[in-house]
N, CA, C and O atoms as a Tripos MOL2 file, in Angstrom:
@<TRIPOS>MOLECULE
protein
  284   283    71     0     0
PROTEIN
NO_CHARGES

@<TRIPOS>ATOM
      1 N          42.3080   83.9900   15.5530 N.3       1 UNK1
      2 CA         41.6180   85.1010   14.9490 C.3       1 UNK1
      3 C          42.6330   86.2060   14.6880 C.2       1 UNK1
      4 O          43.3020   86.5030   15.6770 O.2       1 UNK1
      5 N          42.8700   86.8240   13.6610 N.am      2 UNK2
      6 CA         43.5390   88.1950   12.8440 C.3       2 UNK2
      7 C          42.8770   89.0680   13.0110 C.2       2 UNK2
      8 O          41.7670   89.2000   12.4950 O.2       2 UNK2
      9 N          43.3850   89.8140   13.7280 N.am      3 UNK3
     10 CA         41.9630   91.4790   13.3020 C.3       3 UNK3
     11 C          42.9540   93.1280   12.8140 C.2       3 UNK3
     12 O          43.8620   93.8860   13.1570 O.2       3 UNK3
     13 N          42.5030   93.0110   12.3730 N.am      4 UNK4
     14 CA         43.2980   94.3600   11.6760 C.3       4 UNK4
     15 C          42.1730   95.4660   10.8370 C.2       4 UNK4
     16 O          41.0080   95.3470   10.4580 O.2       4 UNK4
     17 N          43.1960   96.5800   10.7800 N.am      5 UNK5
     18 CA         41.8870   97.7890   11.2820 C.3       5 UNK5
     19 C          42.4710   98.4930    9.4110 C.2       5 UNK5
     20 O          43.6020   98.6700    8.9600 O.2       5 UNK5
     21 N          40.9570   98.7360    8.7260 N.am      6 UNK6
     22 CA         40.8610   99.0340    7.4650 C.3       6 UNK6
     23 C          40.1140  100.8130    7.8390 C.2       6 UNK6
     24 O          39.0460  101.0220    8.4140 O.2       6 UNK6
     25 N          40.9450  101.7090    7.3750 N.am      7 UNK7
     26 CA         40.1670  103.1380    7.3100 C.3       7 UNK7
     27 C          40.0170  103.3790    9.1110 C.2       7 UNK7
     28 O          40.8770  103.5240    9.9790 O.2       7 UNK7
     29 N          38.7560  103.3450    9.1570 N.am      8 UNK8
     30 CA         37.8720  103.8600   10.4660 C.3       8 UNK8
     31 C          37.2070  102.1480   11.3140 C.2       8 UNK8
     32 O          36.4730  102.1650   12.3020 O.2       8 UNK8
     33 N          37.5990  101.0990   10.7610 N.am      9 UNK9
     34 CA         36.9250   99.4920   11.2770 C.3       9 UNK9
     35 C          38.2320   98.8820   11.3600 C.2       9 UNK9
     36 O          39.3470   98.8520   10.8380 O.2       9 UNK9
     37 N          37.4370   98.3590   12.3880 N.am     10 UNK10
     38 CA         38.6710   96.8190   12.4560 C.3      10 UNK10
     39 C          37.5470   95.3780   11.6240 C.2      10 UNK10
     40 O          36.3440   95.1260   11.6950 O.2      10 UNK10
     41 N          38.4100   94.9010   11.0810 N.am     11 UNK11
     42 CA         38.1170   93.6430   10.4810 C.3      11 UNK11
     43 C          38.5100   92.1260   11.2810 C.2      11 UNK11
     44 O          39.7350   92.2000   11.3750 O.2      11 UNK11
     45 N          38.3360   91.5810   11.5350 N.am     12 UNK12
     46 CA         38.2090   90.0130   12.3770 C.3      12 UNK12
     47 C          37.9810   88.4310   11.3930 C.2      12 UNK12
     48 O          36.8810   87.8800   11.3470 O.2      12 UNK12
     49 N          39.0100   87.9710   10.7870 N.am     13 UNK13
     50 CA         39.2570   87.2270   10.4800 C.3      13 UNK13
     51 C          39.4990   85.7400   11.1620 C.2      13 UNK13
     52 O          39.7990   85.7160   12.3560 O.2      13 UNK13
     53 N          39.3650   84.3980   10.3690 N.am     14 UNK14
     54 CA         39.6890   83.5090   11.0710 C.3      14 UNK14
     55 C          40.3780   82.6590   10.0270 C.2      14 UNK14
     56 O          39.6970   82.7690    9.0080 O.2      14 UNK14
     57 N          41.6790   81.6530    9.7420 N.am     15 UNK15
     58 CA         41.8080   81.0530    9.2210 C.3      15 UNK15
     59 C          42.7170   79.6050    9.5190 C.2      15 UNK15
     60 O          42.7090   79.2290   10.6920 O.2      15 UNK15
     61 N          43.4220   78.8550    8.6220 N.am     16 UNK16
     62 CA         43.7390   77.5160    8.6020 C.3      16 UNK16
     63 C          44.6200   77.9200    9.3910 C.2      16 UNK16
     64 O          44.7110   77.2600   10.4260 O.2      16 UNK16
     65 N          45.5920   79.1270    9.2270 N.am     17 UNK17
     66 CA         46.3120   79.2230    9.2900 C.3      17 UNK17
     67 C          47.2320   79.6140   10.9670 C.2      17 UNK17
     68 O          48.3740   79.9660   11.2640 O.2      17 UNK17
     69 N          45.8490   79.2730   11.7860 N.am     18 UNK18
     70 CA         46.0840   79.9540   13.1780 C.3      18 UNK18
     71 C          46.7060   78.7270   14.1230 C.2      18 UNK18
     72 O          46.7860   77.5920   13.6530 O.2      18 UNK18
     73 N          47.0350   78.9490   15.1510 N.am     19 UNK19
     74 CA         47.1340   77.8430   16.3550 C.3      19 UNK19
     75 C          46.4860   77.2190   16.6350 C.2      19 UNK19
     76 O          45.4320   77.7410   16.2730 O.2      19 UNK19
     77 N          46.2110   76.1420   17.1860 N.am     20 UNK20
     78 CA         45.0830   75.6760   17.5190 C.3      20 UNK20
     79 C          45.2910   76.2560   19.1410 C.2      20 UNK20
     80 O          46.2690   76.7340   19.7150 O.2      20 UNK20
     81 N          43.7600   75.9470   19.6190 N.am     21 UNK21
     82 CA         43.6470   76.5140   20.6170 C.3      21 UNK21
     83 C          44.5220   75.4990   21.6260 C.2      21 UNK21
     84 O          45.5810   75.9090   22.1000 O.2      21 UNK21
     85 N          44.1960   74.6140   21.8250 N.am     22 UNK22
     86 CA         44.6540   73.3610   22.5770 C.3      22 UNK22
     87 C          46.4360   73.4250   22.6060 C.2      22 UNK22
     88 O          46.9670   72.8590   23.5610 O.2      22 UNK22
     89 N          47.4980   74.2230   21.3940 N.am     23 UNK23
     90 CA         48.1790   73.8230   21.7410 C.3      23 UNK23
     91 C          48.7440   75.1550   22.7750 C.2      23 UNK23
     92 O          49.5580   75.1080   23.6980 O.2      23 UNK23
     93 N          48.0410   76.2220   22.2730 N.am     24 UNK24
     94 CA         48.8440   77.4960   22.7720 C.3      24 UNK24
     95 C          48.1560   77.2590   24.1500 C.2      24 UNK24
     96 O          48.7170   77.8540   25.0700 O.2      24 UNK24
     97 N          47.0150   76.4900   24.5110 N.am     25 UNK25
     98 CA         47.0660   76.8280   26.1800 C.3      25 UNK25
     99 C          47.7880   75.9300   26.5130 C.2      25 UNK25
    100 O          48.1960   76.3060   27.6110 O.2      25 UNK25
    101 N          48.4210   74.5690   26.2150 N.am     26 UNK26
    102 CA         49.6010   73.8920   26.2930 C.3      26 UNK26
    103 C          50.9550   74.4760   26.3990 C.2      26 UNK26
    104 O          51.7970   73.9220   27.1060 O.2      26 UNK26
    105 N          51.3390   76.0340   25.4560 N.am     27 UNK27
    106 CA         52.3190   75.9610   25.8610 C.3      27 UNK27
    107 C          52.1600   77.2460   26.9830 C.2      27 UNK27
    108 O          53.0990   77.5430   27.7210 O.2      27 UNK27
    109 N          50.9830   77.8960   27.0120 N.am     28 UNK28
    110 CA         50.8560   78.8970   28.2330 C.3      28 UNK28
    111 C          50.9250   77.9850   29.6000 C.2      28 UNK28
    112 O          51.3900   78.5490   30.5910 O.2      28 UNK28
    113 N          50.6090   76.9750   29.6970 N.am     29 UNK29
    114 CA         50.3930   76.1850   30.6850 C.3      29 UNK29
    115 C          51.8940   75.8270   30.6960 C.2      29 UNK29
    116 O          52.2470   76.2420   31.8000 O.2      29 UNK29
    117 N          53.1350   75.2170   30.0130 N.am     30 UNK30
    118 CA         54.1590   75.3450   30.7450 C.3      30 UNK30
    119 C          54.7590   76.7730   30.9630 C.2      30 UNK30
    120 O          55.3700   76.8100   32.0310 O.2      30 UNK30
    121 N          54.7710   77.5850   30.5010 N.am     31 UNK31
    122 CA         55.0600   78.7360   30.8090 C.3      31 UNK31
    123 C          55.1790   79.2970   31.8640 C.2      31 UNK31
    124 O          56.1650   79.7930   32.4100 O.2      31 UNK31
    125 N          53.3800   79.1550   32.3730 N.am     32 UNK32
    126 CA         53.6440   79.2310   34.1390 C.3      32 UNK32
    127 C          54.0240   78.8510   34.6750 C.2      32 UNK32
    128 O          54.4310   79.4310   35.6820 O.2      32 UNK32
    129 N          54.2490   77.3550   34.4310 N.am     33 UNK33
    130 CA         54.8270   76.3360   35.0430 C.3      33 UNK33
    131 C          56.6070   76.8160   35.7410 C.2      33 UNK33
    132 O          57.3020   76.7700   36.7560 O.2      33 UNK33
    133 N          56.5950   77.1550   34.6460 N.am     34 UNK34
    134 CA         58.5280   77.5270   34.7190 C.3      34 UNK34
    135 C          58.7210   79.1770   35.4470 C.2      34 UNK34
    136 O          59.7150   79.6360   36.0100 O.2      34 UNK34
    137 N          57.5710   79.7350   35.2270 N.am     35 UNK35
    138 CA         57.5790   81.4680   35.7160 C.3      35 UNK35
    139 C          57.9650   81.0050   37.2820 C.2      35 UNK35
    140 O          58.9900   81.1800   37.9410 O.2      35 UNK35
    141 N          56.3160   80.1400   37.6820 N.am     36 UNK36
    142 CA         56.6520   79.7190   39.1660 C.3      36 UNK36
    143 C          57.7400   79.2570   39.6400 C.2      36 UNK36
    144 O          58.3730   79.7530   40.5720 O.2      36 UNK36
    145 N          58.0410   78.2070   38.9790 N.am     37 UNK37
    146 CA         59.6110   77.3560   39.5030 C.3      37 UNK37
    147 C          60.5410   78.5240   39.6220 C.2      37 UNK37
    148 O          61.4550   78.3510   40.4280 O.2      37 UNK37
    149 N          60.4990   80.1690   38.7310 N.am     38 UNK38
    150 CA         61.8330   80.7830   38.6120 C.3      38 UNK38
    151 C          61.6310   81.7370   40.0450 C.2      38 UNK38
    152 O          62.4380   82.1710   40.8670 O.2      38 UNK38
    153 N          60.0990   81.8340   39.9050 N.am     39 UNK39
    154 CA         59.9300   83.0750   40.9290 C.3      39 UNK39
    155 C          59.8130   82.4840   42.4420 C.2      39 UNK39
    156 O          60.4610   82.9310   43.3890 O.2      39 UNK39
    157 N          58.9630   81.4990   42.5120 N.am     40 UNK40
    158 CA         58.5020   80.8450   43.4620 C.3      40 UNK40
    159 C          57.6940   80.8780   44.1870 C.2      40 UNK40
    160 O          57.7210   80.8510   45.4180 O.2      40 UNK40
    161 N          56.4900   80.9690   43.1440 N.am     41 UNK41
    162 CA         55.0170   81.7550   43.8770 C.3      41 UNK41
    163 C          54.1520   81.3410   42.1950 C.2      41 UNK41
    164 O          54.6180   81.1900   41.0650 O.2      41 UNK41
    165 N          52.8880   81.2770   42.6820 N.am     42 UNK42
    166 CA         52.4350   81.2420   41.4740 C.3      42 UNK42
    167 C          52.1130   82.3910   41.5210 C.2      42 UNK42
    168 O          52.0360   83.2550   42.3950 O.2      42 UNK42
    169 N          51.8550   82.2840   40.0570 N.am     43 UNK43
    170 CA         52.0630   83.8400   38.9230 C.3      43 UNK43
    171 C          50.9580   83.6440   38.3900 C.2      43 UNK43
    172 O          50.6300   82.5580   37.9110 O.2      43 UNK43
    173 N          49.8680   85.2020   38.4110 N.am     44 UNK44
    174 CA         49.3170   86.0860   37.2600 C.3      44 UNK44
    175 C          49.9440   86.2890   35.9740 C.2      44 UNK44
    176 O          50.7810   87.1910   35.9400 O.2      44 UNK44
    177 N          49.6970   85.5710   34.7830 N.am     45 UNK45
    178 CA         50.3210   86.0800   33.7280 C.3      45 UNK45
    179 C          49.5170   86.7510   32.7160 C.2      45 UNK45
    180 O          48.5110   86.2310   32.2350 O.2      45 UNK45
    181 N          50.1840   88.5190   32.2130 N.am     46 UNK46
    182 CA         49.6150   88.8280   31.1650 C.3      46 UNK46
    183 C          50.2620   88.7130   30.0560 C.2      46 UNK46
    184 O          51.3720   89.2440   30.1000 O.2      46 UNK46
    185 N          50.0310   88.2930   29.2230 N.am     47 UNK47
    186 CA         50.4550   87.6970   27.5460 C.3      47 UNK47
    187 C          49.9770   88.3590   26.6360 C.2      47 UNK47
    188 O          48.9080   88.9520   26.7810 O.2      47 UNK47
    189 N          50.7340   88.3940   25.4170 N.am     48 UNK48
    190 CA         50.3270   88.5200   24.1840 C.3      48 UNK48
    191 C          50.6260   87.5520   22.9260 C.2      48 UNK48
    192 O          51.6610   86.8850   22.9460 O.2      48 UNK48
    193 N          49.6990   87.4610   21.7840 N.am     49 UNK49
    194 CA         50.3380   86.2020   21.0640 C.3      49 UNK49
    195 C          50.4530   87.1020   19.9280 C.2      49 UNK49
    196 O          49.7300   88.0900   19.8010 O.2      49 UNK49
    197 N          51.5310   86.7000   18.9430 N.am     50 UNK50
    198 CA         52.1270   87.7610   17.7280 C.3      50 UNK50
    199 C          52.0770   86.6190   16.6570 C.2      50 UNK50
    200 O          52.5930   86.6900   15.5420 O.2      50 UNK50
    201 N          51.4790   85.7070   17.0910 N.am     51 UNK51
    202 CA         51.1830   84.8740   15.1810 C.3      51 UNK51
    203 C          52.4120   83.8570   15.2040 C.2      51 UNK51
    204 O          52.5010   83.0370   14.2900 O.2      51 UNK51
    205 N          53.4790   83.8910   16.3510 N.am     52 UNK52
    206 CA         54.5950   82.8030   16.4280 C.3      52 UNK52
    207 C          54.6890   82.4130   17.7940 C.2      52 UNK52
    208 O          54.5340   81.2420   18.1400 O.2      52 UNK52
    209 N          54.9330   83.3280   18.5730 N.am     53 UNK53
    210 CA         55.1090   82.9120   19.9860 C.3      53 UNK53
    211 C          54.3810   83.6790   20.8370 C.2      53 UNK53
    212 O          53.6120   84.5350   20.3990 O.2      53 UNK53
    213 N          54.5150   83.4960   21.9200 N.am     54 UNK54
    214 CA         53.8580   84.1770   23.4060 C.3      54 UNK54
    215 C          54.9720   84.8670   23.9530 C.2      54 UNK54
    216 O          56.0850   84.3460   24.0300 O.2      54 UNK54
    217 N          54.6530   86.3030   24.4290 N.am     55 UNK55
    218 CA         55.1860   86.9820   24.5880 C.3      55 UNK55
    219 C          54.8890   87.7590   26.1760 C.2      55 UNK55
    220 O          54.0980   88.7000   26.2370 O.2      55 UNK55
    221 N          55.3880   87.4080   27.0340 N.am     56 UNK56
    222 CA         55.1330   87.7620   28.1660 C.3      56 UNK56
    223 C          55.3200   88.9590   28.6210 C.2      56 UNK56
    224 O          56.5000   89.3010   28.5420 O.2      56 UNK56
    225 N          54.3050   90.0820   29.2710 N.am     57 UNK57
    226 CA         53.9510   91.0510   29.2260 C.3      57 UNK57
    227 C          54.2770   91.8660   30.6400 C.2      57 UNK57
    228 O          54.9970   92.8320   30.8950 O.2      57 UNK57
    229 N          53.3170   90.9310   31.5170 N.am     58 UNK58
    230 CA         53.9560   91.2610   32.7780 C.3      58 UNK58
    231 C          53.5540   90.1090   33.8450 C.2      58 UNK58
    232 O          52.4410   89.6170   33.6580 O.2      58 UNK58
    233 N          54.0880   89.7560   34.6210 N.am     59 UNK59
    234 CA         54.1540   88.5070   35.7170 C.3      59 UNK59
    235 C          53.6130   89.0590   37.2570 C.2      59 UNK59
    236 O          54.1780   90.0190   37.7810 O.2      59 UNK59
    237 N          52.8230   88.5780   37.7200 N.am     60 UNK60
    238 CA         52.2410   88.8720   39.0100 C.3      60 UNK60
    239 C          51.9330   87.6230   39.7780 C.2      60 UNK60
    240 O          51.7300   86.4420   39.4970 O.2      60 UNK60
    241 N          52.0010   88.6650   41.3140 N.am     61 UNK61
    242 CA         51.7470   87.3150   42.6060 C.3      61 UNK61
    243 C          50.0980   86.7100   42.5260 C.2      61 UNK61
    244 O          49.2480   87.5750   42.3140 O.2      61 UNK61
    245 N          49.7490   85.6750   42.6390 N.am     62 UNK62
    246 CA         48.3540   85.1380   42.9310 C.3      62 UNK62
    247 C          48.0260   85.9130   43.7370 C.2      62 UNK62
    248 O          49.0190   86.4120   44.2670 O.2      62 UNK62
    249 N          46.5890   86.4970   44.3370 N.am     63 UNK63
    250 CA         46.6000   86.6990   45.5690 C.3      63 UNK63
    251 C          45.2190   85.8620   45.9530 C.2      63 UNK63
    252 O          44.6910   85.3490   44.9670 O.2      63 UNK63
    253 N          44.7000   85.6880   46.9260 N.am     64 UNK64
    254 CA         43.2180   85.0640   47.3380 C.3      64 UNK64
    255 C          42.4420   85.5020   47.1860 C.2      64 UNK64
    256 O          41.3790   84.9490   47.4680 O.2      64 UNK64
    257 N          42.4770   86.9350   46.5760 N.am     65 UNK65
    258 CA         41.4250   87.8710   46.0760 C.3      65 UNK65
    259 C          40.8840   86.8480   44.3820 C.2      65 UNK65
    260 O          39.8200   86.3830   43.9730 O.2      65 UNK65
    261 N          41.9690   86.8920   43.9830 N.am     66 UNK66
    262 CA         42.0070   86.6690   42.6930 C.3      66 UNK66
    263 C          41.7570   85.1640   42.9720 C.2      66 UNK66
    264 O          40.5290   85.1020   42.8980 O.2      66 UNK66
    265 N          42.1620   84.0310   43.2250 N.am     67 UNK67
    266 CA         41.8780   83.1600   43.2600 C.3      67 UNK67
    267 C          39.9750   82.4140   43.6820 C.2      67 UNK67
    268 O          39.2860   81.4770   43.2790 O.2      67 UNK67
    269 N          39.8210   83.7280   44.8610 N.am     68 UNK68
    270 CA         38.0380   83.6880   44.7660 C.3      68 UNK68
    271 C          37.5080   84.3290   44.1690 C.2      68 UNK68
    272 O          36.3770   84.5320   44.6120 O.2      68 UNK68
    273 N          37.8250   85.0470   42.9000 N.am     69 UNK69
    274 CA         37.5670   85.6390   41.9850 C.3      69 UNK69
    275 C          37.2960   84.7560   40.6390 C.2      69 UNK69
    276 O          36.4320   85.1600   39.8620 O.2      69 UNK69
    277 N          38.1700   83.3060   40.2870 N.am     70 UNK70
    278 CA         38.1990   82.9120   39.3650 C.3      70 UNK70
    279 C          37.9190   81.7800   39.6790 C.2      70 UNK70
    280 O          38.2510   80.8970   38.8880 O.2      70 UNK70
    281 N          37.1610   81.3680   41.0300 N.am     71 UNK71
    282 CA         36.2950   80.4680   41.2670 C.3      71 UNK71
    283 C          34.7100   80.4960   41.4410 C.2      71 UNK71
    284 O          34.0970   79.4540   41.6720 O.2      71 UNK71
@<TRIPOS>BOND
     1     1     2 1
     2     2     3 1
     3     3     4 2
     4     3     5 am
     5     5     6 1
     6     6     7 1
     7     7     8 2
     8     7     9 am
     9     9    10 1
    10    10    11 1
    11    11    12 2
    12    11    13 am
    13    13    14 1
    14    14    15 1
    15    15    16 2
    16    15    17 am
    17    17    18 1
    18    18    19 1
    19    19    20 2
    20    19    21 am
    21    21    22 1
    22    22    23 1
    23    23    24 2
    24    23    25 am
    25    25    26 1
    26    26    27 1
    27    27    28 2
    28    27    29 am
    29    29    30 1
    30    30    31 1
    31    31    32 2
    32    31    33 am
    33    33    34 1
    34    34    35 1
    35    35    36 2
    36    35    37 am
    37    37    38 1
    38    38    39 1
    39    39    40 2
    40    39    41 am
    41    41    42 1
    42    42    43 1
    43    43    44 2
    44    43    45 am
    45    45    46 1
    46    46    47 1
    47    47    48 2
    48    47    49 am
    49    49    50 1
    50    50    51 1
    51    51    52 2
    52    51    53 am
    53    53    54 1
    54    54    55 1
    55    55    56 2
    56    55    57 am
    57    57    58 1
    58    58    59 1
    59    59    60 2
    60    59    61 am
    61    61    62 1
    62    62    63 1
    63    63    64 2
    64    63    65 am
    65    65    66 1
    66    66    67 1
    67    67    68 2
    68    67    69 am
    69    69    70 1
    70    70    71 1
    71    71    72 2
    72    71    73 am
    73    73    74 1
    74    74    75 1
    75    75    76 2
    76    75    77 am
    77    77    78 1
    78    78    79 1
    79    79    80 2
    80    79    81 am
    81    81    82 1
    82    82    83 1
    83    83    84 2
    84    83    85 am
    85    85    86 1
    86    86    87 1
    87    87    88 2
    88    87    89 am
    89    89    90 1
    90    90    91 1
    91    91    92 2
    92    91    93 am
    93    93    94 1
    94    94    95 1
    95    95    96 2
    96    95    97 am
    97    97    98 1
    98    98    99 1
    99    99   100 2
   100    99   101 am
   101   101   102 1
   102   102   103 1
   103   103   104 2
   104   103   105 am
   105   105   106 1
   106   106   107 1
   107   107   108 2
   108   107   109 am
   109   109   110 1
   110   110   111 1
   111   111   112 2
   112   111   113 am
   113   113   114 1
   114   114   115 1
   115   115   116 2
   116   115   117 am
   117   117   118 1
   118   118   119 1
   119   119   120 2
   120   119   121 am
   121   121   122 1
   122   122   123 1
   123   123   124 2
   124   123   125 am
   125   125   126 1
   126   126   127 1
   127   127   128 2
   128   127   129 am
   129   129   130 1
   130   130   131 1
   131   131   132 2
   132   131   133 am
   133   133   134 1
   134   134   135 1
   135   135   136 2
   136   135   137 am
   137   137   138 1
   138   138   139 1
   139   139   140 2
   140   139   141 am
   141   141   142 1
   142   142   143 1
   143   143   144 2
   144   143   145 am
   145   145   146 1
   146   146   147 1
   147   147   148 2
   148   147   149 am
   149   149   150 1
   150   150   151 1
   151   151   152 2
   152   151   153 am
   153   153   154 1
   154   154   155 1
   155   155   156 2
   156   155   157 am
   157   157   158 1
   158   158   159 1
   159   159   160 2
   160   159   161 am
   161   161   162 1
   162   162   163 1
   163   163   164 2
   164   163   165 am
   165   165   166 1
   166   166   167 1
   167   167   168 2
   168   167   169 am
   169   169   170 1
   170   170   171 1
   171   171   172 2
   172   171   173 am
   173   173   174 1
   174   174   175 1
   175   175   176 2
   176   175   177 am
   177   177   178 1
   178   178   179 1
   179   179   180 2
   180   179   181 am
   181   181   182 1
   182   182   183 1
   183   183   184 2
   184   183   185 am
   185   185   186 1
   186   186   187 1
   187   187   188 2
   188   187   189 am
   189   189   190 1
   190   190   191 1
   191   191   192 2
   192   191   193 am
   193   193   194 1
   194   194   195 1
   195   195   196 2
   196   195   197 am
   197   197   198 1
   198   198   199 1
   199   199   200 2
   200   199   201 am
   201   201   202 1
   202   202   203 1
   203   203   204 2
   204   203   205 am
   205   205   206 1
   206   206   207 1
   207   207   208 2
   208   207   209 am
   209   209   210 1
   210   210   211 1
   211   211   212 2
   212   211   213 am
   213   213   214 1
   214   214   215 1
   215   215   216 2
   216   215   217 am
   217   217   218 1
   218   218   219 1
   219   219   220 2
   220   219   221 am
   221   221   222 1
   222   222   223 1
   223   223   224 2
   224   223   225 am
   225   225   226 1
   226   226   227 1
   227   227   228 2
   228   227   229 am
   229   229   230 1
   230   230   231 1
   231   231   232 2
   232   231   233 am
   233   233   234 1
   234   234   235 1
   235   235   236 2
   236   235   237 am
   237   237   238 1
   238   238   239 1
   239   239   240 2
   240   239   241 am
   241   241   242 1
   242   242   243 1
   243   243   244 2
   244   243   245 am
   245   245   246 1
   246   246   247 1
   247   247   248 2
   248   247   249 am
   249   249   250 1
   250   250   251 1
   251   251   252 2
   252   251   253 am
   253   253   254 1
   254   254   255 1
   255   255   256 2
   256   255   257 am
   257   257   258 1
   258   258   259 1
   259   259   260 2
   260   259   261 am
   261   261   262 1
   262   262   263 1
   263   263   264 2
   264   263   265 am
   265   265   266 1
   266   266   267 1
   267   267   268 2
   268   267   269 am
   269   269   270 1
   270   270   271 1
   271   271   272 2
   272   271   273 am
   273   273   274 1
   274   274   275 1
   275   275   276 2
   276   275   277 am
   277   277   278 1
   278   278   279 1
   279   279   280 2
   280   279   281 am
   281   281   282 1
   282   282   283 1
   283   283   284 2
@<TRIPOS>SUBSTRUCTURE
     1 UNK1         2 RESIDUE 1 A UNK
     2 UNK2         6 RESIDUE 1 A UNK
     3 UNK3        10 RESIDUE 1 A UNK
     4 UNK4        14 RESIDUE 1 A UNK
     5 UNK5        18 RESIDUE 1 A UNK
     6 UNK6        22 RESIDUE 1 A UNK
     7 UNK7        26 RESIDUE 1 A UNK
     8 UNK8        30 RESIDUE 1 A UNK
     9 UNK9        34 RESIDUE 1 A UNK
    10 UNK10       38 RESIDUE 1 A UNK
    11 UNK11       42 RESIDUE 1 A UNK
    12 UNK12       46 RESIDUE 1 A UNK
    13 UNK13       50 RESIDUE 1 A UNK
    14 UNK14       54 RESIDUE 1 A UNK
    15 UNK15       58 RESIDUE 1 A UNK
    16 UNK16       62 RESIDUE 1 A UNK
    17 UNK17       66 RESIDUE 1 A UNK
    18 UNK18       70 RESIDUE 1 A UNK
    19 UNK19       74 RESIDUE 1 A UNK
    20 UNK20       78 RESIDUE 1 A UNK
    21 UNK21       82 RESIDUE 1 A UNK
    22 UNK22       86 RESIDUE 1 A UNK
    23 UNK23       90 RESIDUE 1 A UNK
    24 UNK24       94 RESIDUE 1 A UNK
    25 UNK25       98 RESIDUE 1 A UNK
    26 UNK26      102 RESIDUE 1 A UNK
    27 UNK27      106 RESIDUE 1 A UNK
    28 UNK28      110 RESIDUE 1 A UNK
    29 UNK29      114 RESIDUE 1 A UNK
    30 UNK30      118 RESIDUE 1 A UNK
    31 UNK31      122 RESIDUE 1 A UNK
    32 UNK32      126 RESIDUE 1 A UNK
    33 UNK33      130 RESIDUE 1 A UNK
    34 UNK34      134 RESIDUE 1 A UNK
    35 UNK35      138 RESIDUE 1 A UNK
    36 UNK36      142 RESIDUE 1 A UNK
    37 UNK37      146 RESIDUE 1 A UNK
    38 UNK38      150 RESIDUE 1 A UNK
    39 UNK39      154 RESIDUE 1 A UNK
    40 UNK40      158 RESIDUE 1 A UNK
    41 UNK41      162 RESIDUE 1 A UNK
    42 UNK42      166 RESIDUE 1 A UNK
    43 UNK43      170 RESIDUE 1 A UNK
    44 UNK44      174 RESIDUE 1 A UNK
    45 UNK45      178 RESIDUE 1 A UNK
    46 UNK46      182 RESIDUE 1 A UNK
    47 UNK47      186 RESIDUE 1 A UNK
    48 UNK48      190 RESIDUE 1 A UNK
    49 UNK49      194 RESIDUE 1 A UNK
    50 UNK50      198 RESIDUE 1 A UNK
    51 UNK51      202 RESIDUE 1 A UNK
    52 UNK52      206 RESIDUE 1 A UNK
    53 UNK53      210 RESIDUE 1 A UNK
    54 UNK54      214 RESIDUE 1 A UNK
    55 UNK55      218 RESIDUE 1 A UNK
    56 UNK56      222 RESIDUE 1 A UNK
    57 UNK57      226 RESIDUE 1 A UNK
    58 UNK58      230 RESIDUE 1 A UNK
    59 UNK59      234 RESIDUE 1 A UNK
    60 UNK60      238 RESIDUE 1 A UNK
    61 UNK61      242 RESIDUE 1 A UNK
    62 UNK62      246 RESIDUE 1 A UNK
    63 UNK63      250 RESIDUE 1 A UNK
    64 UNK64      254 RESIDUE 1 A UNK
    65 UNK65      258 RESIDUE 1 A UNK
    66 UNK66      262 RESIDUE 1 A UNK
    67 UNK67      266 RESIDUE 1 A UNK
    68 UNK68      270 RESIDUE 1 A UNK
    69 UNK69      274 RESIDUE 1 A UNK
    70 UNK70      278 RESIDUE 1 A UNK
    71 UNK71      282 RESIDUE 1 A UNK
């Protein structure tokens, strides 16, 4: 999805032309993969996507809060 802001609205587009979903959580999924291996803990990741790549924002510790949070 594209959204970009005309006057006083944002507009929300969708086209051929996007990622598919399947691959970008493929490559978010190694991503963490490698954050953990660097840090050595699994990682909270916040991201952004810019229409080419993923762009990592900021990296955080799991905690058990969060983990019974997203169960």
């Amino acid at each position: 999805m594209r959204v970009r802001r005309d006057a006083r609205r944002f507009r929300a587009s969708t086209g051929l032309d996007q990622v598919p979903s399947l691959a970008l959580t493929a490559q978010l999924h190694s991503l963490c993969q490698q954050l953990s291996a660097h840090f050595g803990f699994e990682v909270d990741v916040e991201w952004s996507w810019t229409g080419a790549t993923v762009l990592v924002l900021q990296v955080r510790l799991i905690t058990r809060a969060a983990l019974g949070w997203a169960s």
